[in-house]
mmCIF file of C-alpha atoms in Angstrom:
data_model
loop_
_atom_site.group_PDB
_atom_site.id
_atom_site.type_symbol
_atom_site.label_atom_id
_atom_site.label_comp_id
_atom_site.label_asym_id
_atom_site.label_seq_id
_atom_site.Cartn_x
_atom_site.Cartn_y
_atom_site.Cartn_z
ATOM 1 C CA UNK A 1 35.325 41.707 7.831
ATOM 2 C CA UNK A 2 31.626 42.845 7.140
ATOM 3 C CA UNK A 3 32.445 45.069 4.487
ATOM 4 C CA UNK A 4 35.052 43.036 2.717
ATOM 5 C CA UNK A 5 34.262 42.279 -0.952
ATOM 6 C CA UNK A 6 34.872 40.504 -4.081
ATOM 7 C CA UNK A 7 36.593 43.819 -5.380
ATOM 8 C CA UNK A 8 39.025 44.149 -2.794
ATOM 9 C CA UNK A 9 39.755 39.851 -2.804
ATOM 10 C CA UNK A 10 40.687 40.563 -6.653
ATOM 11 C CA UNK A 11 42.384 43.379 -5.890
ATOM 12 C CA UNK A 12 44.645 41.208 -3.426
ATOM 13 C CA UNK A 13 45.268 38.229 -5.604
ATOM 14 C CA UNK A 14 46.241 40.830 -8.803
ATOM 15 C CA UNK A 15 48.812 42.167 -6.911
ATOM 16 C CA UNK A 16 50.691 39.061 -5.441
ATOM 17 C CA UNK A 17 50.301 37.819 -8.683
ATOM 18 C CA UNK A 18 51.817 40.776 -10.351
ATOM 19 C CA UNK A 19 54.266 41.669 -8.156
ATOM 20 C CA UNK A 20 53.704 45.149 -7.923
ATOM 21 C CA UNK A 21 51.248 47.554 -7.513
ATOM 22 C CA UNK A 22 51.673 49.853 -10.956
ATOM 23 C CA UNK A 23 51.187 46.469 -13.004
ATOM 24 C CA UNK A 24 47.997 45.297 -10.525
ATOM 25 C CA UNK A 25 46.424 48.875 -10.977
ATOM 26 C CA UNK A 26 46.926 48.743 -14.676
ATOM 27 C CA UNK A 27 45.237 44.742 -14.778
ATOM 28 C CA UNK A 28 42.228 46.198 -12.640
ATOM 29 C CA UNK A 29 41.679 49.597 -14.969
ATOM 30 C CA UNK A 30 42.607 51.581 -11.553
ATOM 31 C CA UNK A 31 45.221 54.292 -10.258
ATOM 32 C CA UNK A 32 48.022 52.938 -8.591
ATOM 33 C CA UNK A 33 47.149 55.499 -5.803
ATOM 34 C CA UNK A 34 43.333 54.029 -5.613
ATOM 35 C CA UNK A 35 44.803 50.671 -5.393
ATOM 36 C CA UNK A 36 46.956 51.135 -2.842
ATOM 37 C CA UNK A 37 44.303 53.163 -0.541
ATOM 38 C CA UNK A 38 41.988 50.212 -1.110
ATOM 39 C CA UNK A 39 44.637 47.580 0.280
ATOM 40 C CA UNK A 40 45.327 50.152 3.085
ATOM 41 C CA UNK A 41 41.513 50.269 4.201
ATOM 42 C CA UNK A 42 41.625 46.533 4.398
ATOM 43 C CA UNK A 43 44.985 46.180 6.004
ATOM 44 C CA UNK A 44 42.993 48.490 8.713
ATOM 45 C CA UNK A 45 39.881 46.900 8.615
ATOM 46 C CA UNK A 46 41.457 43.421 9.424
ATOM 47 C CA UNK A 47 44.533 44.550 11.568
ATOM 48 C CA UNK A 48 47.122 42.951 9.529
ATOM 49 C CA UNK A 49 49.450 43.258 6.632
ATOM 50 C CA UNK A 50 48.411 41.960 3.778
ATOM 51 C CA UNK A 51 51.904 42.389 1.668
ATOM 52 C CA UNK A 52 55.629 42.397 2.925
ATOM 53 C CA UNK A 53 57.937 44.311 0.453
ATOM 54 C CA UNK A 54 60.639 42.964 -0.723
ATOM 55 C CA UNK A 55 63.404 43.449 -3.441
ATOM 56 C CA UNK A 56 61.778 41.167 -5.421
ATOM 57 C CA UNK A 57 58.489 42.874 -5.097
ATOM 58 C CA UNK A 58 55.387 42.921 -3.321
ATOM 59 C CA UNK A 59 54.839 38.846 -1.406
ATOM 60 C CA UNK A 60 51.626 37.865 0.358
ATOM 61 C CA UNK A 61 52.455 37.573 4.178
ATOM 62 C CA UNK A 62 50.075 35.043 5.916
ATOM 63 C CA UNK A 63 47.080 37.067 6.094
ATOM 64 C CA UNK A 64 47.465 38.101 1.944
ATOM 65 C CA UNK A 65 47.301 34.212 1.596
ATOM 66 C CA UNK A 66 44.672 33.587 3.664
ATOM 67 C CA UNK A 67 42.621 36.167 1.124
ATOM 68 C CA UNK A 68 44.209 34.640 -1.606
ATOM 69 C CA UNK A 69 42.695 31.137 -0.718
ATOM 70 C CA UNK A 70 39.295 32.765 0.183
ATOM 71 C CA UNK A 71 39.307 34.086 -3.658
ATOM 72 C CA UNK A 72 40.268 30.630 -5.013
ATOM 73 C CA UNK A 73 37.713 28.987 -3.267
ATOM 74 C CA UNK A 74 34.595 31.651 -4.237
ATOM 75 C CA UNK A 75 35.884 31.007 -7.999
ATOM 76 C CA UNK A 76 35.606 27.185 -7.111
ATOM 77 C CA UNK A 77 32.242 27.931 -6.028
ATOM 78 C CA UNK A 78 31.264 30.101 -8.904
ATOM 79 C CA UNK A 79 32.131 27.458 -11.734
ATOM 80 C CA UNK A 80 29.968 25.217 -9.389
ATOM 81 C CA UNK A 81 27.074 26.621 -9.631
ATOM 82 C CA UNK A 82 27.356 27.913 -13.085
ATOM 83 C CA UNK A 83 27.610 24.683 -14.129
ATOM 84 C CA UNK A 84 24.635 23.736 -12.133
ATOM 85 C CA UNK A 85 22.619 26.671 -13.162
ATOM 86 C CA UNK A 86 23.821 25.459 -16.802
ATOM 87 C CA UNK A 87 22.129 22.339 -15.574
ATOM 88 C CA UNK A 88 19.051 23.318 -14.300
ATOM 89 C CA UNK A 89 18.313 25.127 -17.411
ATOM 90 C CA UNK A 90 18.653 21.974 -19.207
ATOM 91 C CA UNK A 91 16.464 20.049 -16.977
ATOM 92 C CA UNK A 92 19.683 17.515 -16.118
ATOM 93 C CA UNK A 93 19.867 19.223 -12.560
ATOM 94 C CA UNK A 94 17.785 20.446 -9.773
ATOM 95 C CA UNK A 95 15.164 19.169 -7.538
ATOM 96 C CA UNK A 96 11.043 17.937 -8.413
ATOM 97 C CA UNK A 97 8.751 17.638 -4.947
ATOM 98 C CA UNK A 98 6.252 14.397 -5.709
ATOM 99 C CA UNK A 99 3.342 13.893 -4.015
ATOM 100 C CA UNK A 100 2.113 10.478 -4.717
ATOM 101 C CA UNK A 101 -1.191 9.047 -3.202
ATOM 102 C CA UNK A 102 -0.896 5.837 -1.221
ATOM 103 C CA UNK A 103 -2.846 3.570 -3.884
ATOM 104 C CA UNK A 104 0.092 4.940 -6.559
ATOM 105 C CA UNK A 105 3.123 4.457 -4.325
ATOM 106 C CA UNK A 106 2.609 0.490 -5.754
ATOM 107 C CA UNK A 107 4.192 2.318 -8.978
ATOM 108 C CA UNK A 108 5.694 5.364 -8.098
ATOM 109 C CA UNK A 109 9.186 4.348 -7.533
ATOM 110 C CA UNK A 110 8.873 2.315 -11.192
ATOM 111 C CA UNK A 111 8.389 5.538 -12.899
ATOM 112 C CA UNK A 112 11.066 7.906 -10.613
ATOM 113 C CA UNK A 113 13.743 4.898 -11.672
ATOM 114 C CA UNK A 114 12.545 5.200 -15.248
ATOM 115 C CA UNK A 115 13.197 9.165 -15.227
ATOM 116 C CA UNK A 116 16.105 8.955 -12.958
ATOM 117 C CA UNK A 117 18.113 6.679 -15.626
ATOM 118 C CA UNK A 118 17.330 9.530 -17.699
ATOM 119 C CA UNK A 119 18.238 12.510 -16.057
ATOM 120 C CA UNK A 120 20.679 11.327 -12.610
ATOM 121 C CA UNK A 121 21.394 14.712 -11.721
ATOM 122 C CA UNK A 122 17.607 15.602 -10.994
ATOM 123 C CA UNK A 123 16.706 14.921 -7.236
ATOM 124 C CA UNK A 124 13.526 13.564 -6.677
ATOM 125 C CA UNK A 125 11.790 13.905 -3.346
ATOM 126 C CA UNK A 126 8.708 11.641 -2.859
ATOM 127 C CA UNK A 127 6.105 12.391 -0.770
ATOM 128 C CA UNK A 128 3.738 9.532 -0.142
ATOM 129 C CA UNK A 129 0.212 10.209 1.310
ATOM 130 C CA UNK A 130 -3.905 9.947 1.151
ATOM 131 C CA UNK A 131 -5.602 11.869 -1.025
ATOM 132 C CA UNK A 132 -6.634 14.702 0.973
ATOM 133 C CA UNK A 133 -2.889 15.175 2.396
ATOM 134 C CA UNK A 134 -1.819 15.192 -0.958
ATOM 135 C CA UNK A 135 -4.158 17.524 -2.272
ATOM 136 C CA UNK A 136 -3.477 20.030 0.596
ATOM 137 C CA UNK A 137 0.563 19.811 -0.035
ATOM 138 C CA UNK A 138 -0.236 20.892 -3.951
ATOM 139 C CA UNK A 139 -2.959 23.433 -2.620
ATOM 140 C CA UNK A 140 -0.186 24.778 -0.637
ATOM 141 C CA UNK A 141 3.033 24.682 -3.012
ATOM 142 C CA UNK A 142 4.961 21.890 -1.123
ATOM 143 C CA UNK A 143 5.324 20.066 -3.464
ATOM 144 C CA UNK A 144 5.378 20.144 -7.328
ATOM 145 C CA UNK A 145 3.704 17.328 -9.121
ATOM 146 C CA UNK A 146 1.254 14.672 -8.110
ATOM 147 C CA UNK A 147 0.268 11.331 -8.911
ATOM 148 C CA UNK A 148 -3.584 10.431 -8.229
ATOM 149 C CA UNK A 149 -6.991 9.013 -9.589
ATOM 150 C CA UNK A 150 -9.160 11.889 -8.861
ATOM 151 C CA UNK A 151 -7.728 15.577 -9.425
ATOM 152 C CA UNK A 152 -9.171 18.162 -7.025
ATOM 153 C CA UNK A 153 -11.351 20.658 -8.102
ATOM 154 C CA UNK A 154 -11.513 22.953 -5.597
ATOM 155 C CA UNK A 155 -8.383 24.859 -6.810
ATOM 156 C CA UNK A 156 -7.340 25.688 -10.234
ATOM 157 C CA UNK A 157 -5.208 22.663 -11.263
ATOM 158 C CA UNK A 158 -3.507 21.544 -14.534
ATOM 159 C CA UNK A 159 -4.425 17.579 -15.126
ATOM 160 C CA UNK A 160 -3.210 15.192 -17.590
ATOM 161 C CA UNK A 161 -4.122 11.249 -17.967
ATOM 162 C CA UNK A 162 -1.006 9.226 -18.308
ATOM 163 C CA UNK A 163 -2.662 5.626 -17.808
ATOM 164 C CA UNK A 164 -5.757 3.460 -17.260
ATOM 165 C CA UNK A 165 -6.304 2.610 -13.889
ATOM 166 C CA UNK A 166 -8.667 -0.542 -13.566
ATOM 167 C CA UNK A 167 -10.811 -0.958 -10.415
ATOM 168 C CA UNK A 168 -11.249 -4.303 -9.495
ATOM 169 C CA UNK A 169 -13.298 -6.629 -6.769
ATOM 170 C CA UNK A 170 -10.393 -9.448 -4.887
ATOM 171 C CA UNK A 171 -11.246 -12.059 -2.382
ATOM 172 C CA UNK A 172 -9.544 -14.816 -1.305
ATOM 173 C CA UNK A 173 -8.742 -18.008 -3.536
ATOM 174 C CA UNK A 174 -11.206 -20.055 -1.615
ATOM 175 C CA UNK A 175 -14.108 -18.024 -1.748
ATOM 176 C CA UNK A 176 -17.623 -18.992 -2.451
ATOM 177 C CA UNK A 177 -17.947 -16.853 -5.044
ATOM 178 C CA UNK A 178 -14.369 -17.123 -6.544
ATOM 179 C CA UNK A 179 -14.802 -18.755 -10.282
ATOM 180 C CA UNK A 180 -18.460 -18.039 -10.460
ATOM 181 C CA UNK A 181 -18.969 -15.745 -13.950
ATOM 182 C CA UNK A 182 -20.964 -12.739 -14.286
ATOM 183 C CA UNK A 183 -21.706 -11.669 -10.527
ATOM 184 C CA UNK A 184 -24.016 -9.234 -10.183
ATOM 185 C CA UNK A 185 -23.738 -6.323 -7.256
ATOM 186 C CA UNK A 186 -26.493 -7.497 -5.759
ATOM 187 C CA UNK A 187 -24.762 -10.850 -5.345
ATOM 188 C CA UNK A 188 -21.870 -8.689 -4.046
ATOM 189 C CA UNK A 189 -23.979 -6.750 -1.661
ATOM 190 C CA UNK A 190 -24.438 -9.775 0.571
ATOM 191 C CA UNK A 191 -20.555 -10.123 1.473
ATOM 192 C CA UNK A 192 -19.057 -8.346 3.937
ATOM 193 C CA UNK A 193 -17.568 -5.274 2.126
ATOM 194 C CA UNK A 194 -13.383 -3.828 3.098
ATOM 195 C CA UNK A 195 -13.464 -0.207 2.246
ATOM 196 C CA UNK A 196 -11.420 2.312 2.025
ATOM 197 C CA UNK A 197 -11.578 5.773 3.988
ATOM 198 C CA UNK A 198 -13.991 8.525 3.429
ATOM 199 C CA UNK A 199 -12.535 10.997 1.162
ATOM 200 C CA UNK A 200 -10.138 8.963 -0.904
ATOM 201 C CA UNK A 201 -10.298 8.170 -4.512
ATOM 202 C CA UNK A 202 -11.255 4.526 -4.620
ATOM 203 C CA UNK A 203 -13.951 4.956 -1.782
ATOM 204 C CA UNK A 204 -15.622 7.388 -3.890
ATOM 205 C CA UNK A 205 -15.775 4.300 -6.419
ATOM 206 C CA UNK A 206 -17.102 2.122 -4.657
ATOM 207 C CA UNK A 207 -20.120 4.205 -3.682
ATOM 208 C CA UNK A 208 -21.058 5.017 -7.108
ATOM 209 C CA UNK A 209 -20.337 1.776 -8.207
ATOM 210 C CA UNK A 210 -23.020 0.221 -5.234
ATOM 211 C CA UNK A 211 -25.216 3.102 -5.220
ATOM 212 C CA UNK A 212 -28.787 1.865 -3.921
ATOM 213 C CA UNK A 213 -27.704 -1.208 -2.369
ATOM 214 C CA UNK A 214 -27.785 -1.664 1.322
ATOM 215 C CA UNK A 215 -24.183 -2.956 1.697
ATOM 216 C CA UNK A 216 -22.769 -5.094 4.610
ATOM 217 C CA UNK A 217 -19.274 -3.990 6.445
ATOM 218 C CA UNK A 218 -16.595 -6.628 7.619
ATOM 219 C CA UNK A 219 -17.246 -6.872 11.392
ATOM 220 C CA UNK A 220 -13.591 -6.206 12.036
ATOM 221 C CA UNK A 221 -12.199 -3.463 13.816
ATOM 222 C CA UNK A 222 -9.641 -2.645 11.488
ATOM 223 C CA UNK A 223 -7.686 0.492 10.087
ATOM 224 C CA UNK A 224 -9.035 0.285 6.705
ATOM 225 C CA UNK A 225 -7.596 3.480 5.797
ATOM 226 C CA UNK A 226 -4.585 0.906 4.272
ATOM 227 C CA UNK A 227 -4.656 -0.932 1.274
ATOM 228 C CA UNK A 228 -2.278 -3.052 2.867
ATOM 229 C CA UNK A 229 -4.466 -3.634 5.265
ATOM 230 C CA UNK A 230 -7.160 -4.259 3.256
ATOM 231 C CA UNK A 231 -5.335 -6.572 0.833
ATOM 232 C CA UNK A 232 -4.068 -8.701 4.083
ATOM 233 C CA UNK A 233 -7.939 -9.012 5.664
ATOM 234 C CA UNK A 234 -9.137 -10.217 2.386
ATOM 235 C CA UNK A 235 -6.520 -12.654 2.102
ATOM 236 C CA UNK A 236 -7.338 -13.736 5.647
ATOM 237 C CA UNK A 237 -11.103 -14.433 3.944
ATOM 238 C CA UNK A 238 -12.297 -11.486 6.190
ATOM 239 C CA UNK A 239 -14.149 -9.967 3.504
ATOM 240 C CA UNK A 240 -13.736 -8.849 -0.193
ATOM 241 C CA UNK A 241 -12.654 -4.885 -1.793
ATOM 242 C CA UNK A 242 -13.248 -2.897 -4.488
ATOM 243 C CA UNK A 243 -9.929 -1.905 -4.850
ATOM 244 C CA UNK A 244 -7.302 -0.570 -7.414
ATOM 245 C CA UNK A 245 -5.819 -3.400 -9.951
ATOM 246 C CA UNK A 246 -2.215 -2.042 -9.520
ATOM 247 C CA UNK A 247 -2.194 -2.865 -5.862
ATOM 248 C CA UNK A 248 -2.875 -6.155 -6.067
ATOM 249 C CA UNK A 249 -1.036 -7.074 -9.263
ATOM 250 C CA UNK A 250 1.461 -9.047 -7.504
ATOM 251 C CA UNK A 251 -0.878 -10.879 -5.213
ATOM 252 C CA UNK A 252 -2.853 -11.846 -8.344
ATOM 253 C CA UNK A 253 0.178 -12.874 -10.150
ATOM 254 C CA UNK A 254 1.366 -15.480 -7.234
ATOM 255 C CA UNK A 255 -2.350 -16.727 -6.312
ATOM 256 C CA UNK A 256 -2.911 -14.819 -2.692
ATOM 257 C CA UNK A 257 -5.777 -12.861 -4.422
ATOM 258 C CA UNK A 258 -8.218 -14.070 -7.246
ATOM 259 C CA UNK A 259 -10.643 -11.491 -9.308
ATOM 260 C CA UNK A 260 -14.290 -11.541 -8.730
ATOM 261 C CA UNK A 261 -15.906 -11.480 -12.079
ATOM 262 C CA UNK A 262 -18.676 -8.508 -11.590
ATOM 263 C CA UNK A 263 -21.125 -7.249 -14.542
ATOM 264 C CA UNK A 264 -19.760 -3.548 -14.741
ATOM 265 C CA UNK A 265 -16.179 -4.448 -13.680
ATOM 266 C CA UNK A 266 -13.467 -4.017 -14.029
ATOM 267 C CA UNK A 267 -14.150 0.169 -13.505
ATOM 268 C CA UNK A 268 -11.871 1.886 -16.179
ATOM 269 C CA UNK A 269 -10.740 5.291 -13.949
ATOM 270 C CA UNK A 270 -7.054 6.662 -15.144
ATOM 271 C CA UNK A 271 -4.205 7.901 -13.139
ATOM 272 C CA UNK A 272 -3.489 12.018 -13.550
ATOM 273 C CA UNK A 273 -0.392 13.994 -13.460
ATOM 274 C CA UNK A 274 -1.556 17.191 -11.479
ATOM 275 C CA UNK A 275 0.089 20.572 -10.727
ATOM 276 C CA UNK A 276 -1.302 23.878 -9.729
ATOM 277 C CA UNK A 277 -2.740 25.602 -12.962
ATOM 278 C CA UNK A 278 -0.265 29.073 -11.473
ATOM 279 C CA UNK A 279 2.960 27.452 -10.642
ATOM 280 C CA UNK A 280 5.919 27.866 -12.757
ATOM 281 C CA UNK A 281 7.440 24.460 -13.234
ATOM 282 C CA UNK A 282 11.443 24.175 -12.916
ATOM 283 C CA UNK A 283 12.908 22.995 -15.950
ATOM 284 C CA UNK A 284 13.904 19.203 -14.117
ATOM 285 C CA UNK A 285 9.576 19.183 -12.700
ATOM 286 C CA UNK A 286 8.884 20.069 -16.672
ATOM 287 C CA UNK A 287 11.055 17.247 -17.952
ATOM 288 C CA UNK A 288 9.434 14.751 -15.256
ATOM 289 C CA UNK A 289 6.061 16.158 -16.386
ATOM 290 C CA UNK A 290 6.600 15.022 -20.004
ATOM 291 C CA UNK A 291 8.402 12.297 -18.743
ATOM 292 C CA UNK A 292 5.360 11.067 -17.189
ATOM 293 C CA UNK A 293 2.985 11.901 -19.680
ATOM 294 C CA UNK A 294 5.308 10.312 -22.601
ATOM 295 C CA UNK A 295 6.105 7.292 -20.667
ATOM 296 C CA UNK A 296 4.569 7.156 -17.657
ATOM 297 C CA UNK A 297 1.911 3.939 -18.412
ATOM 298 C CA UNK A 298 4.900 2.090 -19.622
ATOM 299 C CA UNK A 299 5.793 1.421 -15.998
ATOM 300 C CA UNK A 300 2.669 0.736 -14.610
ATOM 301 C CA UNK A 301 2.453 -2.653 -13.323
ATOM 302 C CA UNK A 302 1.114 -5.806 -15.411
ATOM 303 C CA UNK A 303 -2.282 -7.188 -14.541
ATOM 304 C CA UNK A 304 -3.544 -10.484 -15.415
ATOM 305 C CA UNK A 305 -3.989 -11.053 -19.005
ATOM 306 C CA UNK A 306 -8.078 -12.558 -18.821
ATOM 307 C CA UNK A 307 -8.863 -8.865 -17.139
ATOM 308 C CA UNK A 308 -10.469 -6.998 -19.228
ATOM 309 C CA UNK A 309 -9.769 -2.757 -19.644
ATOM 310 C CA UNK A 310 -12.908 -1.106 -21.140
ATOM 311 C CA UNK A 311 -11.970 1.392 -23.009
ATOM 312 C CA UNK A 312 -12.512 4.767 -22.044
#
């Protein structure tokens, strides 16, 4: 059954719908005698009979309908996927890879339901990770999109603001410094400091932001590669963070977390769609790309109304 093709299917399914093999060859712009030696070489390609003949004309034995059913169901599949290829070129259909770093996944899924109420037939695959991971899955076309605070530059990219993104200083509510106005970093530089892993975005931050000041670390053996983590050790009075304002929008909202009013702060950075300057987007990444650019700071998440967002 290697060689069998679409030819010889429609071949089979003109003639038991025609009866006979005159009016078949006609339908399929053959000779009768080319239509029959095609049937033949399939009959003896397959071992079996593929018509019985009867008074009434040539009838599909068991085998013919077997065929027949094959043909049916490729035409099924056909009209599938031209309707999804109709789709795709749309942008209603297909698939968009998202690489989101870990301090965005606090929003991600807002903006993904956003989109997704606007196009449900587009798959979206999310792909949650530090920066560097994320950086290396767009370096190496895994994925098509991502969300982050510092584009690479190591590669050529294609980078697009689509909000601010505020970086803040949190401690806990009972805090000696909590309330206290104008803080200076100085001031700051005497608490015990949660940061984040070398090489991410809000690490970088916090270096420039403390640059020349001799700062002291939380003596706590911690994974502080987590902004849950980090978020959880401050709360536990542990220390305080320069961290990002959309990760700790709920805690400030319910009182687990209070803002640390700091001359400089909060640091106005913004979030950046990103995708490899030479990659072709699909027509569903393109719509999620102006998706996210159009609409995309609509869904980030509320932060208190006293903090202030330089502009930039």
């Amino acid at each position: 059954m290697r060689n069998l093709s679409l030819k010889q299917l429609h071949a089979v399914a003109a003639i038991a719908r025609l009866g006979t093999m005159t009016r078949a060859a006609q339908e399929l712009s053959v000779t009768p005698a080319a239509l029959t030696a095609r049937i033949k070489g399939l009959e003896d390609e397959i071992g079996l009979l593929l018509f019985d003949r009867t008074h009434a004309g040539l009838k599909p034995t068991d085998a013919g309908r077997e065929l027949i059913w094959a043909i049916d169901s490729i035409g099924t599949v056909l009209e599938t996927c031209t309707e999804r290829l109709r789709a795709l070129r749309g942008g209603q259909g297909g698939r968009v890879a998202l690489g989101v770093v870990s301090t965005a996944k606090y929003f991600a899924p807002r903006i993904v339901g956003g989109f997704a109420r606007a196009h449900p037939g587009v798959e979206i695959d999310l792909v949650v990770g530090n920066r560097g991971a994320t950086v290396e899955a767009l370096r190496d076309y895994r994925i098509d999109l991502a969300l982050m605070g510092r584009p690479p530059r190591d590669f050529a990219i294609a980078a697009e603001a689509f909000g601010p993104h505020p970086l803040v200083v949190i401690a806990a509510p009972d805090h000696r410094l909590a309330g206290r106005r104008g803080l200076t970093r100085e001031e700051l530089a005497e608490e015990p400091f949660l940061v984040r892993e070398y090489g991410s975005g809000t690490r970088t931050v916090f270096e420039e932001f403390m640059t020349g000041l001799l700062i002291r670390r939380a003596r706590i053996g911690i994974d502080s590669g987590s902004n849950e983590t980090i978020k959880q050790t401050v709360m536990a009075g542990l220390g305080i963070a320069l961290i990002s304002g959309h990760t700790v929008a709920s805690e400030l909202a319910d009182g687990r977390l209070v803002l640390l009013d700091v001359e400089g702060l909060p640091i106005r950075r913004d979030w950046f769609a990103v995708r490899r300057a030479d990659k072709v987007l699909s027509p569903a990444a393109t719509a999620f790309w102006d998706f996210l650019l159009g609409e995309g700071a609509a869904w980030l998440p509320a932060l208190p109304r006293d903090l202030p967002v330089p502009a930039p």
